[in-house]
CSV table of C-alpha atoms in Angstrom, one decimal:
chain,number,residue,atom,x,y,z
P,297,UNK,CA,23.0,91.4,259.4
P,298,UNK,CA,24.2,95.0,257.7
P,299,UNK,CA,20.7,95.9,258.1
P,300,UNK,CA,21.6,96.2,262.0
P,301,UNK,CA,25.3,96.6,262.1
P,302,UNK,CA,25.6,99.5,259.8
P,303,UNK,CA,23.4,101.8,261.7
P,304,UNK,CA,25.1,101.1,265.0
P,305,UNK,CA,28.2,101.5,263.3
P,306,UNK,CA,27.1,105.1,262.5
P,307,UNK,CA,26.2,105.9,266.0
P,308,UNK,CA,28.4,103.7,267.9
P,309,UNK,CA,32.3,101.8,268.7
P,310,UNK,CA,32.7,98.8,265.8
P,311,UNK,CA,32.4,96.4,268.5
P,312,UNK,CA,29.2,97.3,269.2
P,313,UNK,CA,28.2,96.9,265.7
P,314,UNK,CA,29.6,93.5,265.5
P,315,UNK,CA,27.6,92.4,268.6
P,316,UNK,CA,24.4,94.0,267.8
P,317,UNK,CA,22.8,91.1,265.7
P,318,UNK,CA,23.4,88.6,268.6
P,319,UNK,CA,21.9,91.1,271.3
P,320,UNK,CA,18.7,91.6,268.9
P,321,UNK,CA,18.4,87.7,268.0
P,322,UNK,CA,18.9,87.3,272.1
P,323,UNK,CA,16.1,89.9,272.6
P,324,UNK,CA,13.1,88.2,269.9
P,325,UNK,CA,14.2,85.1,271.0
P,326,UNK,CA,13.6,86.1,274.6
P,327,UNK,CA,9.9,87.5,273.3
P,328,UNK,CA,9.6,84.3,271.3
P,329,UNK,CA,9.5,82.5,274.6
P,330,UNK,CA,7.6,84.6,276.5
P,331,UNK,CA,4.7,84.3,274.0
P,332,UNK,CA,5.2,80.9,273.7
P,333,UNK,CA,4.8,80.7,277.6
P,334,UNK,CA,1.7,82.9,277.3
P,335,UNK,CA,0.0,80.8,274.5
P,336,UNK,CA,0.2,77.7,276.3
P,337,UNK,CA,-1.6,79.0,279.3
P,338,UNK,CA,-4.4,80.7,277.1
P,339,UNK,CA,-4.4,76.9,275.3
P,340,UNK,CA,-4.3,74.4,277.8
P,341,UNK,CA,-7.3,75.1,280.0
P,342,UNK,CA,-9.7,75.0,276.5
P,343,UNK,CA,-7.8,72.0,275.0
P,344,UNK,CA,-9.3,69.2,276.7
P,345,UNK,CA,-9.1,65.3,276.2
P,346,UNK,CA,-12.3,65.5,275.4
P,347,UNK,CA,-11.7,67.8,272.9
P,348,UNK,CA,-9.2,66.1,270.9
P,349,UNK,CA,-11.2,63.2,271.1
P,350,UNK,CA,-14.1,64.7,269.6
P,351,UNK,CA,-12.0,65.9,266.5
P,352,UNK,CA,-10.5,62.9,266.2
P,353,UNK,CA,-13.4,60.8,265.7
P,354,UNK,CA,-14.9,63.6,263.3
P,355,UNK,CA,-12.0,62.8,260.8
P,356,UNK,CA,-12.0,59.9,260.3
């Protein structure tokens, strides 16, 4: 994590540095959900039971 406490070090208090990689790992794990929340909705009215059955029974 000294790739993003040493520059806020630089620029800001030592707390601040120490805290830093939990906000950013808060932050992409926020996005993370958000485009997991957005994926789903794009997915799930093109995935359909008939779908998955189709591939199913074109495997085996």
């Amino acid at each position: 994590m000294a790739i993003i406490g040493v520059p806020t070090d630089a620029f800001g208090p030592r707390d601040l540095a120490l805290r830093m990689p939990f906000f950013v790992a808060g932050v992409l794990n926020i996005m993370l959900f958000f485009f997991n929340i957005m994926l789903f909705f794009f997915a799930v009215p093109k995935l359909t039971t008939a779908k998955i059955e189709a591939i199913r029974t074109g495997s085996e």
